mmCIF file of C-alpha atoms in Angstrom:
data_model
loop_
_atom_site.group_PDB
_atom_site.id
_atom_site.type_symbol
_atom_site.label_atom_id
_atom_site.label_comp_id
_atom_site.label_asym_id
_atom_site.label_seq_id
_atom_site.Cartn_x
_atom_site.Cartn_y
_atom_site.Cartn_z
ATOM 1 C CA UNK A 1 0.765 -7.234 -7.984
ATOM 2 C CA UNK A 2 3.493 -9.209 -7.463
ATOM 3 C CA UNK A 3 3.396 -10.499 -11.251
ATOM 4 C CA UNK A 4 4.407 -6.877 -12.073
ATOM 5 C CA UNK A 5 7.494 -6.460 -10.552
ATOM 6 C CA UNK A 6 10.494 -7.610 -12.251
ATOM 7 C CA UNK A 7 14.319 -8.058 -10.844
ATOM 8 C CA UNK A 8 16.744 -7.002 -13.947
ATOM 9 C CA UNK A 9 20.318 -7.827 -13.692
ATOM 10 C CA UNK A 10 21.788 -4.630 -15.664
ATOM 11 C CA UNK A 11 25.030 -3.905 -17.704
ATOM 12 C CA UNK A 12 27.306 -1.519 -15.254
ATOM 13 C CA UNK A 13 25.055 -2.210 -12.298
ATOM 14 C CA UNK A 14 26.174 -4.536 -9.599
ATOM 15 C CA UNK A 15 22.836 -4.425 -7.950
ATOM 16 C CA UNK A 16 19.406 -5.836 -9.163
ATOM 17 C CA UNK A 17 16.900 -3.154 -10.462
ATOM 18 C CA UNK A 18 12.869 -3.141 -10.024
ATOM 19 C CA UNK A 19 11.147 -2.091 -13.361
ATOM 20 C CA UNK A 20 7.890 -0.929 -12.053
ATOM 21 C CA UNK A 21 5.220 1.744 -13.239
ATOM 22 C CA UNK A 22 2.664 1.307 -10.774
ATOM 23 C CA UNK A 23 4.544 1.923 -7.533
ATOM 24 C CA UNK A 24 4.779 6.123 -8.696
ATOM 25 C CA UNK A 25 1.401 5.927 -10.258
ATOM 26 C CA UNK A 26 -0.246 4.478 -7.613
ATOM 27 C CA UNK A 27 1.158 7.075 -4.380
ATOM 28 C CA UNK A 28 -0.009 9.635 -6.949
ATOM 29 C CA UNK A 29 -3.574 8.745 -7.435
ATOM 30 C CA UNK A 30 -4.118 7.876 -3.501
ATOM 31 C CA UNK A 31 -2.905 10.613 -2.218
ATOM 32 C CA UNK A 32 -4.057 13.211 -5.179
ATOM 33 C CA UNK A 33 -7.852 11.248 -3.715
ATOM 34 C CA UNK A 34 -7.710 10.733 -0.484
ATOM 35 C CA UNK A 35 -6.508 13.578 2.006
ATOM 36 C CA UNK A 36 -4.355 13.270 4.726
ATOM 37 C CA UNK A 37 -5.593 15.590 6.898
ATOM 38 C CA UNK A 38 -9.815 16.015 5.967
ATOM 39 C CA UNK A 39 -12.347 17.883 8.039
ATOM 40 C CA UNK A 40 -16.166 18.138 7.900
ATOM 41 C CA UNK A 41 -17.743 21.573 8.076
ATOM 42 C CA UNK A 42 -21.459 20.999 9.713
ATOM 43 C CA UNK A 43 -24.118 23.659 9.709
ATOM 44 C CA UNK A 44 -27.386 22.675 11.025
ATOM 45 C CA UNK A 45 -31.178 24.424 9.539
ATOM 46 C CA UNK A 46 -34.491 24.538 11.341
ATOM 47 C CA UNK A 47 -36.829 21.391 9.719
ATOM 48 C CA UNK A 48 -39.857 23.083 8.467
ATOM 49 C CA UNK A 49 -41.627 19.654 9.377
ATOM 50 C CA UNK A 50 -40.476 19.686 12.681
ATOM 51 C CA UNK A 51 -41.192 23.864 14.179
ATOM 52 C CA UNK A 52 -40.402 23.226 17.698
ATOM 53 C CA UNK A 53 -36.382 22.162 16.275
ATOM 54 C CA UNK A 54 -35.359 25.738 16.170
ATOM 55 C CA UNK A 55 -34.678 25.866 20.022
ATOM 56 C CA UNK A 56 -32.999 22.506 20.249
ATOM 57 C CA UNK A 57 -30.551 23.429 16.883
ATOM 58 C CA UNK A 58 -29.274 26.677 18.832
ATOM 59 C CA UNK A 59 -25.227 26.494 18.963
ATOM 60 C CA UNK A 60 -25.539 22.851 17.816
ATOM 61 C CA UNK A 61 -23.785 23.492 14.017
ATOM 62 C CA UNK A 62 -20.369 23.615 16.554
ATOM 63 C CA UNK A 63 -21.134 20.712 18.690
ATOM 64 C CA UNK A 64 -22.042 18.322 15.565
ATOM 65 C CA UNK A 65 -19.054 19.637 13.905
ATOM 66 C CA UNK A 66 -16.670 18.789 16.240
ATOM 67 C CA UNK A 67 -17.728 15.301 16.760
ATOM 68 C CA UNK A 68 -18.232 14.589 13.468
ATOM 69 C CA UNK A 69 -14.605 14.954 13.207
ATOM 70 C CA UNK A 70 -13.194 13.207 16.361
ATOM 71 C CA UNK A 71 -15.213 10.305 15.451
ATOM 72 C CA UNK A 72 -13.405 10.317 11.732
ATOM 73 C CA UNK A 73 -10.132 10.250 14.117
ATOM 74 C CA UNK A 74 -12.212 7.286 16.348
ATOM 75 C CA UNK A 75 -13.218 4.951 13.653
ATOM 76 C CA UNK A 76 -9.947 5.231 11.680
ATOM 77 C CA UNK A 77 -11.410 6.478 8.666
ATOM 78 C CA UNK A 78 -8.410 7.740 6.911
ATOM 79 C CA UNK A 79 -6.074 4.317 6.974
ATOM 80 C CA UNK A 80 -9.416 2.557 5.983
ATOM 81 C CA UNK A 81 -10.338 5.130 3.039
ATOM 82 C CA UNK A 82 -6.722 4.514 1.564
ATOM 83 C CA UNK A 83 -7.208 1.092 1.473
ATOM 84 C CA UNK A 84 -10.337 0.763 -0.003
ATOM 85 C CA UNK A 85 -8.815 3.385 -3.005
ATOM 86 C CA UNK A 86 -6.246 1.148 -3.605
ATOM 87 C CA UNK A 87 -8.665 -2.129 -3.302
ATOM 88 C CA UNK A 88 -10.399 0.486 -6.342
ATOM 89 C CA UNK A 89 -6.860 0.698 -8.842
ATOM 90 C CA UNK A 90 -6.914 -2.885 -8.936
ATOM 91 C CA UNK A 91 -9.809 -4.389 -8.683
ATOM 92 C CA UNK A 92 -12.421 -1.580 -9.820
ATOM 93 C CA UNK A 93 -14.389 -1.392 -7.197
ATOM 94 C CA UNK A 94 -13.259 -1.023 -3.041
ATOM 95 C CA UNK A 95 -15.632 -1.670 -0.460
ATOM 96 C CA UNK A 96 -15.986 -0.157 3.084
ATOM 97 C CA UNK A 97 -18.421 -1.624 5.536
ATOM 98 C CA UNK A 98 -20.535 0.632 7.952
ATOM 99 C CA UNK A 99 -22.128 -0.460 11.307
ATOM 100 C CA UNK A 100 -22.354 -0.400 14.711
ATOM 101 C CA UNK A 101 -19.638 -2.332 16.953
ATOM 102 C CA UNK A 102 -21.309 -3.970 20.171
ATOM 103 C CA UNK A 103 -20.378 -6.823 21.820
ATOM 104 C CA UNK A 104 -23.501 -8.066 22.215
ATOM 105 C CA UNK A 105 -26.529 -8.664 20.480
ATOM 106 C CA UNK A 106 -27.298 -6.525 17.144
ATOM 107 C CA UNK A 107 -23.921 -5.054 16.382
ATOM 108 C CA UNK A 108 -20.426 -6.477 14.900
ATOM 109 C CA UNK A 109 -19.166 -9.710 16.769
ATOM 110 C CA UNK A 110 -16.088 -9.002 18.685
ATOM 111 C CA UNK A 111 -13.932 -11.810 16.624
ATOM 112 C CA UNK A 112 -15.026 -9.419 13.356
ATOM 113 C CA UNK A 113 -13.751 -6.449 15.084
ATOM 114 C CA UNK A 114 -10.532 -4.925 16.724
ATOM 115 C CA UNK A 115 -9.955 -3.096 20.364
ATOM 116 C CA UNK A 116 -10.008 -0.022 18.035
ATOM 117 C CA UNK A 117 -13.540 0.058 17.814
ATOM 118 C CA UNK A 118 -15.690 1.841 20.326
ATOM 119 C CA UNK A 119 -18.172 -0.388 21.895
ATOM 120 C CA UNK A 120 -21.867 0.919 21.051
ATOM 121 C CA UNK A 121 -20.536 2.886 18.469
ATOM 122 C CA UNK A 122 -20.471 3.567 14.910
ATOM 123 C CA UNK A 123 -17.765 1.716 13.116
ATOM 124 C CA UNK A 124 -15.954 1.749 9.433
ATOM 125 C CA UNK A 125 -14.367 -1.497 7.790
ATOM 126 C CA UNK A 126 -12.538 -2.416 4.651
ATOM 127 C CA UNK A 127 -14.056 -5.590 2.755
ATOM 128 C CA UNK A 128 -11.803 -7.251 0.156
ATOM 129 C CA UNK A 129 -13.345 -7.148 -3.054
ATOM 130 C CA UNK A 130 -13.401 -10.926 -3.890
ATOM 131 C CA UNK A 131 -15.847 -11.473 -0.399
ATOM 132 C CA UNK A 132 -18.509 -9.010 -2.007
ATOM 133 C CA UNK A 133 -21.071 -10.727 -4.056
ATOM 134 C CA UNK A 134 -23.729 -8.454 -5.277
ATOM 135 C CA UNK A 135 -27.031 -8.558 -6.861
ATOM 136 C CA UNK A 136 -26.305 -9.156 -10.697
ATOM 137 C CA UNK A 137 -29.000 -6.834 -11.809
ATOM 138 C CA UNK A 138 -27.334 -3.871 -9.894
ATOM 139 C CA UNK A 139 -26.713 -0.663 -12.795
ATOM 140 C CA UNK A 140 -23.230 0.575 -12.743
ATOM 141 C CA UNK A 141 -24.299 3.817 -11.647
ATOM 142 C CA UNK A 142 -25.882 2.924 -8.471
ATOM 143 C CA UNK A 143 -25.280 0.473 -6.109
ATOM 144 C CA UNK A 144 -28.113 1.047 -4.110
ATOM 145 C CA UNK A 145 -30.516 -0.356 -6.457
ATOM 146 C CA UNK A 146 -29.050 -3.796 -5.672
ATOM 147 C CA UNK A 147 -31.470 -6.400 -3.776
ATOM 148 C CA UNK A 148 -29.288 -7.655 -1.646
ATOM 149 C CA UNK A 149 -25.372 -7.925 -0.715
ATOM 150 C CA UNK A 150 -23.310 -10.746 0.448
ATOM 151 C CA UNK A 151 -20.154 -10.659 2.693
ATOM 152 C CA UNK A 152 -17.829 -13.851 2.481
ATOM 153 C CA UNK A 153 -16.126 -14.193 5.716
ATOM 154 C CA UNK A 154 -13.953 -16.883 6.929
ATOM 155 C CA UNK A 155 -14.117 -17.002 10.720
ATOM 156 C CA UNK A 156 -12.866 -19.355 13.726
ATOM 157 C CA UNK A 157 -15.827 -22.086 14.339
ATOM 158 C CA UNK A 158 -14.626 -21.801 17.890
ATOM 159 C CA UNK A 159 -15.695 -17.652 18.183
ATOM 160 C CA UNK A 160 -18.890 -18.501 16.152
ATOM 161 C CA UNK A 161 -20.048 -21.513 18.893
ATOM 162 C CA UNK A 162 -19.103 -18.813 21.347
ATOM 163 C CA UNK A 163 -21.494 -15.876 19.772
ATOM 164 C CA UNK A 164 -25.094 -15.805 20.931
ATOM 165 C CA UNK A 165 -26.805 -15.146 18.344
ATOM 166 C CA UNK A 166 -26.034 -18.911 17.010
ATOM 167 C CA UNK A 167 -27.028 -20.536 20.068
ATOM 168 C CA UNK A 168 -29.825 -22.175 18.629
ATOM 169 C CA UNK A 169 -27.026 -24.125 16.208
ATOM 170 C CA UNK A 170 -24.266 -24.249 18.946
ATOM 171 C CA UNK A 171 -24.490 -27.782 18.749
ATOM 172 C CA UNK A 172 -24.192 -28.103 15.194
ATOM 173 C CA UNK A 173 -21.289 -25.839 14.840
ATOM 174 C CA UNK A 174 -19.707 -27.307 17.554
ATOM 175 C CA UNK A 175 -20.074 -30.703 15.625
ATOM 176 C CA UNK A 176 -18.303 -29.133 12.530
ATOM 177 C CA UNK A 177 -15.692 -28.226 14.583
ATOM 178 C CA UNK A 178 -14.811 -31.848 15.396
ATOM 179 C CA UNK A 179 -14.377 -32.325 11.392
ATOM 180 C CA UNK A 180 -11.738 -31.886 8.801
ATOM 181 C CA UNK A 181 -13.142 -28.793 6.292
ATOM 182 C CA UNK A 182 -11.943 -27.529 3.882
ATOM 183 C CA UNK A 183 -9.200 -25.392 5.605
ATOM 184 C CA UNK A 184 -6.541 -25.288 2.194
ATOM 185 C CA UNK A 185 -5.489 -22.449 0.799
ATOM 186 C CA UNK A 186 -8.985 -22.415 -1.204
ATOM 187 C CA UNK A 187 -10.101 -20.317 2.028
ATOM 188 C CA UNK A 188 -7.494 -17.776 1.892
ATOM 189 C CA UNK A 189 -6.660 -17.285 -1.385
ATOM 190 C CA UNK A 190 -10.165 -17.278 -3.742
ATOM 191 C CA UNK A 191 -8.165 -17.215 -7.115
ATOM 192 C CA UNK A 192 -5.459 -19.504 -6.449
ATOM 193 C CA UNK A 193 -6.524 -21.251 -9.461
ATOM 194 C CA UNK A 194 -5.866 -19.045 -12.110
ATOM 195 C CA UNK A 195 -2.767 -18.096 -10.238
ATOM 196 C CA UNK A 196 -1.311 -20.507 -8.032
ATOM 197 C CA UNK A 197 1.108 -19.623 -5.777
ATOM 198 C CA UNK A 198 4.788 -20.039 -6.015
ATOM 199 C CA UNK A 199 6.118 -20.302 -2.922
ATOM 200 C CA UNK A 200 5.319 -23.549 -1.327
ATOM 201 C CA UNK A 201 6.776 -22.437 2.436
ATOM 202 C CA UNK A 202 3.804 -19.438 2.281
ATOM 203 C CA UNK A 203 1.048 -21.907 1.087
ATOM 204 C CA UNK A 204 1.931 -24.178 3.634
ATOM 205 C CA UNK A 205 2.166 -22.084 6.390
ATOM 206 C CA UNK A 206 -1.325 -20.111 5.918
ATOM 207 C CA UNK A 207 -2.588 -23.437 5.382
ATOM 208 C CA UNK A 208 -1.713 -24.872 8.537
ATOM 209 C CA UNK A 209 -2.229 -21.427 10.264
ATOM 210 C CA UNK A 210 -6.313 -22.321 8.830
ATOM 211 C CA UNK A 211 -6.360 -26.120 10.077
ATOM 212 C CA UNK A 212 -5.092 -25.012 13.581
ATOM 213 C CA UNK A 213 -7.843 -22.177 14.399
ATOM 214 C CA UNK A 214 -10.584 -24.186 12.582
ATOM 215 C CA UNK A 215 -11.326 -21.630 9.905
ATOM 216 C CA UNK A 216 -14.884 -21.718 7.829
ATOM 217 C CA UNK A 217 -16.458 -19.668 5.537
ATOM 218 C CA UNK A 218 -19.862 -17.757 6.574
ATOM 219 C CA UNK A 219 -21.966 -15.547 4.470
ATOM 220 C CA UNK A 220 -23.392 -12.616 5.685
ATOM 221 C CA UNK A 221 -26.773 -11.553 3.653
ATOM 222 C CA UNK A 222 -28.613 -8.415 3.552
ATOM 223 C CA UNK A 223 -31.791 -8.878 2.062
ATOM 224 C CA UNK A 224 -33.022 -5.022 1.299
ATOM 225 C CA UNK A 225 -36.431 -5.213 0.511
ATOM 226 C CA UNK A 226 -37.340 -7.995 2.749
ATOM 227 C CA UNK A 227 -35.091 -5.517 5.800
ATOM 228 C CA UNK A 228 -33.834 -9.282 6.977
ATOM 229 C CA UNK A 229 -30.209 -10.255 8.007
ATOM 230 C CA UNK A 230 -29.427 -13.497 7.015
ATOM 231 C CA UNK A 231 -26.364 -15.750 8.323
ATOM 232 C CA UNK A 232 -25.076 -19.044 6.601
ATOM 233 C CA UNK A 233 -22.555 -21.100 7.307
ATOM 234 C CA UNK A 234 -20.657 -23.685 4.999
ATOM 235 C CA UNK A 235 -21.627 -27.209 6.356
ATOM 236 C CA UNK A 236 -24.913 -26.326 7.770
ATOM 237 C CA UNK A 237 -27.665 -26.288 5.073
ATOM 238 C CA UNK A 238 -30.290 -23.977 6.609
ATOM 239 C CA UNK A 239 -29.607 -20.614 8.233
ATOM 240 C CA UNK A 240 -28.050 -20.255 11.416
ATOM 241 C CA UNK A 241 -29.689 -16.628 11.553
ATOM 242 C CA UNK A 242 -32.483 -14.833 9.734
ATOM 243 C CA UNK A 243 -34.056 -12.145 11.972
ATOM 244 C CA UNK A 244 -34.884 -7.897 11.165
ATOM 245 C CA UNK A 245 -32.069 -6.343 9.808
ATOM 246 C CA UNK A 246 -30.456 -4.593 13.210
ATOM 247 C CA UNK A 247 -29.761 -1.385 11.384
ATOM 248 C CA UNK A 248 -33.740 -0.672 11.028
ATOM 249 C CA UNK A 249 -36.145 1.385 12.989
ATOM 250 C CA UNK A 250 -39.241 2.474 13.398
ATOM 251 C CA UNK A 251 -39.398 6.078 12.029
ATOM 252 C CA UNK A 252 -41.659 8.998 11.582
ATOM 253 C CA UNK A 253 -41.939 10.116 8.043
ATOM 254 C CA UNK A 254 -44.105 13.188 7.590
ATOM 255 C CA UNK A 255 -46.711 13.737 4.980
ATOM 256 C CA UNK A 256 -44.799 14.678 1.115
ATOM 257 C CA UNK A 257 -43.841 18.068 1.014
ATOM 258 C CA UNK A 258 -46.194 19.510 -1.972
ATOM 259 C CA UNK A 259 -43.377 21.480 -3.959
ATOM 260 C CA UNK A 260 -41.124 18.682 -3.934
ATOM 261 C CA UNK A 261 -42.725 15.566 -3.462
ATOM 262 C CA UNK A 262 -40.291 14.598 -0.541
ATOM 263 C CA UNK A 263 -41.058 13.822 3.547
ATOM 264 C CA UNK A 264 -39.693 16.343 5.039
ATOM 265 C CA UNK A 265 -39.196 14.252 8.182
ATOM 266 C CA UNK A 266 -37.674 11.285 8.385
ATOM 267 C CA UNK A 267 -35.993 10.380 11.947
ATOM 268 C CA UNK A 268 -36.266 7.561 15.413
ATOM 269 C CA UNK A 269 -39.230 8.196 16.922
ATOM 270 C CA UNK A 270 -37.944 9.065 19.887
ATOM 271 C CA UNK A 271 -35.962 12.145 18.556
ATOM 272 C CA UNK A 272 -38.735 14.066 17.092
ATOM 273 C CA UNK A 273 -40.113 17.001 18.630
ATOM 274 C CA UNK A 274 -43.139 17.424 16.106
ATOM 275 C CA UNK A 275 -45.647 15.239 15.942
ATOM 276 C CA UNK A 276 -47.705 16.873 13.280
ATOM 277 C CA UNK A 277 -48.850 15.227 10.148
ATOM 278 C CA UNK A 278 -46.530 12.149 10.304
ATOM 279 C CA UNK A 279 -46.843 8.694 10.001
ATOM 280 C CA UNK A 280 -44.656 5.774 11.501
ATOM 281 C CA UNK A 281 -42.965 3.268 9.256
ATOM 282 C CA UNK A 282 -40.080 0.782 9.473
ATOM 283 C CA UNK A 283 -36.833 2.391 7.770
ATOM 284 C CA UNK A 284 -33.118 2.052 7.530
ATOM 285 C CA UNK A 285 -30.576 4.047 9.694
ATOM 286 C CA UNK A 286 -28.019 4.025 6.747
ATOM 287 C CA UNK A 287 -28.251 5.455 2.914
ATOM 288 C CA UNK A 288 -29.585 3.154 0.625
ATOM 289 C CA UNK A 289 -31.175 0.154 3.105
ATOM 290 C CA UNK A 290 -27.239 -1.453 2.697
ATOM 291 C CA UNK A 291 -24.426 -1.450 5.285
ATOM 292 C CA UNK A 292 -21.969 -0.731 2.230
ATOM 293 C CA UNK A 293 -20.440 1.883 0.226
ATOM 294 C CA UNK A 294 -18.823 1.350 -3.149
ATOM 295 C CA UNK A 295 -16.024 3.070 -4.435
ATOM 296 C CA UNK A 296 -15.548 3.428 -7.818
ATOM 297 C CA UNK A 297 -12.724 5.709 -9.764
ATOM 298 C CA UNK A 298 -14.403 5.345 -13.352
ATOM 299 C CA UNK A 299 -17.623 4.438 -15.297
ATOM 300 C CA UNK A 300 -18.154 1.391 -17.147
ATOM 301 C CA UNK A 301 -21.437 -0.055 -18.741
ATOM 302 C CA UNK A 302 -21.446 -2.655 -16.244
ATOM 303 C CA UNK A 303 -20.866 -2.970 -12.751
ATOM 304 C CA UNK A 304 -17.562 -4.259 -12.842
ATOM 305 C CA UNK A 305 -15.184 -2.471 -15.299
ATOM 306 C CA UNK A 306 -11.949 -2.247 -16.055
ATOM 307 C CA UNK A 307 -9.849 -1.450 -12.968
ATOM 308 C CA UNK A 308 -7.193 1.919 -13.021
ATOM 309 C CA UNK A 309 -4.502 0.181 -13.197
ATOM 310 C CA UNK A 310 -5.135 -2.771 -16.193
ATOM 311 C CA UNK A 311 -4.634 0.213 -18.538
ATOM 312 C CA UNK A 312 -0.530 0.469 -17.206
ATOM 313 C CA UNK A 313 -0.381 -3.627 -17.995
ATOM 314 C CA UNK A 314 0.001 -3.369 -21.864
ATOM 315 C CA UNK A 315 2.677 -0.548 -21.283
ATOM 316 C CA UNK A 316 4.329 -2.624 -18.194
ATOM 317 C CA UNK A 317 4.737 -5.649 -19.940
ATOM 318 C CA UNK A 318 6.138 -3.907 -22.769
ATOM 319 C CA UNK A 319 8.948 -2.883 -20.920
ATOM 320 C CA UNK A 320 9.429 -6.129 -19.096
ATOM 321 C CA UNK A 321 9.271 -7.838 -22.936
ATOM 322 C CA UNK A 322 11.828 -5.609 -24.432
ATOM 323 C CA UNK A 323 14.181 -5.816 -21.222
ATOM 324 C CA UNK A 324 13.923 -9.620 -21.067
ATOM 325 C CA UNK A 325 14.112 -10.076 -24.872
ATOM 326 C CA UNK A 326 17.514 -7.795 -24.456
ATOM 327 C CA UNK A 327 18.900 -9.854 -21.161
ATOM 328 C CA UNK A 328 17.858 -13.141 -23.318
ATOM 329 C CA UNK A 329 20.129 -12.205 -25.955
ATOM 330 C CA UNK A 330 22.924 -11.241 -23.403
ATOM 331 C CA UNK A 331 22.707 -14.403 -21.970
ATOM 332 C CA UNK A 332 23.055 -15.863 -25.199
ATOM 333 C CA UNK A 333 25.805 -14.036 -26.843
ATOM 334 C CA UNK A 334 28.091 -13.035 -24.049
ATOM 335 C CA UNK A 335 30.235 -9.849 -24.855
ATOM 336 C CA UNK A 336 34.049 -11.272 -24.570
ATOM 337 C CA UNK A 337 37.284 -9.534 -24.254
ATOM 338 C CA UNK A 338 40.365 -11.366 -26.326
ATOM 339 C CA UNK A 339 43.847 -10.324 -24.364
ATOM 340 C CA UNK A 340 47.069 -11.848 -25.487
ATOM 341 C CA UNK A 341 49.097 -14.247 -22.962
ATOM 342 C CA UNK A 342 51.901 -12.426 -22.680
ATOM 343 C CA UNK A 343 49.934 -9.574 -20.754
ATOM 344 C CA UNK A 344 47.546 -12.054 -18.912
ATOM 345 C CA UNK A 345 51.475 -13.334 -17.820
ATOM 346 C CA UNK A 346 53.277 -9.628 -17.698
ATOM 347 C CA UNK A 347 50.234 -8.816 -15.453
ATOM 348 C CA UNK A 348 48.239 -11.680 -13.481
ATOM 349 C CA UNK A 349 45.363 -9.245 -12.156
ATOM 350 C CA UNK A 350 44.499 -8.315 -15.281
ATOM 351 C CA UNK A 351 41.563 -10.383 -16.083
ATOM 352 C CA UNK A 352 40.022 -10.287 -12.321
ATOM 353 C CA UNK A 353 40.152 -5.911 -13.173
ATOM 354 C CA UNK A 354 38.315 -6.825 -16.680
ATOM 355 C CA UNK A 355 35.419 -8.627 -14.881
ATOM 356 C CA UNK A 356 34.874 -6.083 -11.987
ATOM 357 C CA UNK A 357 35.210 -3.204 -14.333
ATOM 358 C CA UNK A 358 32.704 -0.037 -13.936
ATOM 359 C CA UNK A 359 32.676 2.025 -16.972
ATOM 360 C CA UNK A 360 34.918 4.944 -16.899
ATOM 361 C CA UNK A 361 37.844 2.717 -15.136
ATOM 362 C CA UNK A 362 40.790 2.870 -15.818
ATOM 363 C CA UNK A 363 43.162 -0.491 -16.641
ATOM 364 C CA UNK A 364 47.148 0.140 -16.224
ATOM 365 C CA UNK A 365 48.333 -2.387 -19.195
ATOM 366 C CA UNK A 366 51.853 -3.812 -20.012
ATOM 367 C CA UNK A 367 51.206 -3.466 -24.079
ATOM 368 C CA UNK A 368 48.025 -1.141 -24.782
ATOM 369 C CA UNK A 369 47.454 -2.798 -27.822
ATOM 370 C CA UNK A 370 47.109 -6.402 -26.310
ATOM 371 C CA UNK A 371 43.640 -6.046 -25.685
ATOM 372 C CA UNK A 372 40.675 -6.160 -28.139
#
């Protein structure tokens, strides 16, 4: 983004200017999207595969509506949801990451978290785009379709030798921890190839920042059909975890309904008051079998498109042409005032009232005429 904003020095104007489209356009589209203020309205029906629900649903539309909506206020949805959009203007598709944060076994690690998160609760997280690697044969239209998604993370070897569900590597990562890797700004900044970064002091500084808290990379997988979380880690060649995705359970799914097709009941087994014609079966607590939810703003014949904002570039850098092709040929053919000598001598502040000039001010002159 940074490319795309341009300091002008202009004519009359003592103070620089910022040329920039996307600032206005942006504000607009997030908050014309995303809503300040939102609130879920919840009504809850009787499961014609489950009879004996109709008791237990009494009064509950109110109760499921309320927390529904302190838990939005909980997990922080709303600062996350306008990140992700603007991940989306930029880079096509945002990413927000669903699970549950626990600081033990099965849930999010406590050095991938914050204190804002609830412990044995549900939890929402932004994922930067360039960490997201996703099944290639995934359609545009549905991400859900895809076989499996990878998360890029880059994460303190010190918290990873700490988390127990490594220890059978501890020693291992320990080891790598007692090596120089690769902790330059390759870690922190994916692209910096096709766009290295100009300031030196920054580079240095994240750099060093890396080296000091012994940063690595580890890749989070999540296989869909095989329902298998796998964990690698750069430097160790094998997996340092591959066990049942945590997010799966054993459900009951009743027989299809014959108008539709569909199971009519599909929840734990241990929350189902009906027991008739169902059968238990292994199945994912989230939509789609993957902790993830893609944002997209447009449509595209692939997966990734054209992000929101690459259609202001051609008009952006038109402007900053023309303006730099117009301070170039200030710079080359100065505008010059010619004053005869007698008035620079009649009147010695002349010239210093010339330079600092706004337009509209007024010059008291000896001769009137002795400036051209």
């Amino acid at each position: 983004l940074s490319a795309d904003f341009r300091k002008f020095r202009v004519r009359g104007v003592k103070n620089p200017v910022i040329i920039s489209r996307f600032y206005k356009i942006v504000r607009e589209i997030i908050a014309s999207v995303a809503f300040r203020h939102p609130f879920l309205f919840l009504k809850a029906e009787e499961d014609p595969a489950d009879p004996d629900s109709s008791d237990v649903l009494t009064d509950a539309s109110v109760i499921l509506q309320d927390f529904v909506n302190d838990s939005i206020e909980a997990m922080r949805c709303k600062q996350k949801v306008r990140q992700i959009i603007f991940d989306t203007l930029f880079c096509f598709r945002g990413w927000a990451k669903f699970g549950f944060y626990r600081s033990g076994e099965g849930g999010a690690a406590p050095y991938r978290g914050s204190d804002v998160m609830i412990d044995d609760f549900t939890y929402i997280r932004r994922v930067a785009p360039e960490d997201m690697l996703i099944d290639p044969l995934t359609p545009p239209e549905e991400f859900y379709d895809a076989r499996y998604a990878i998360e890029r993370m880059s994460v303190s070897l010190d918290d990873v030798a700490k988390d127990k569900r490594f220890d059978g590597f501890k020693n291992q990562i320990e080891g790598l921890a007692k090596k120089e890797g690769p902790v330059s700004g390759a870690l922190f900044r994916p692209a910096e190839e096709e766009a290295p970064s100009t300031d030196e002091v920054e580079k240095a500084t994240m750099a060093e920042a890396h080296r000091l808290s012994n940063i690595r990379r580890m890749y989070e997988v999540h296989d869909r059909l095989g329902q298998r979380r796998i964990t690698f880690m750069d430097g160790i060649s094998e997996p340092i975890e591959e066990k049942e995705h945590p997010l799966l359970d054993e459900m009951l799914i009743s027989t299809p309904d014959p108008a539709t097709g569909k199971a009519l009941l599909a929840r734990p087994s241990d929350q189902a008051t009906g027991s008739a014609n169902v059968v238990r079966r292994k199945k994912f607590l989230i939509e789609g079998g993957l902790p993830y939810h893609s944002l997209a703003l447009d449509t595209t014949e692939s997966f990734y498109g054209e992000p929101v904002m690459a259609y202001e570039n051609p008009i952006q850098n038109a402007i900053i042409k023309s303006v730099s092709r117009r301070m170039d040929v200030l710079d080359r053919f100065k505008s010059l005032a010619k004053i005869k000598k007698q008035e620079v001598e009649d009147n010695p502040g002349i010239t210093k009232q010339l330079k600092d000039a706004d337009h509209g001010d007024t010059l008291q002159m000896q001769d009137i005429e002795a400036l051209k």
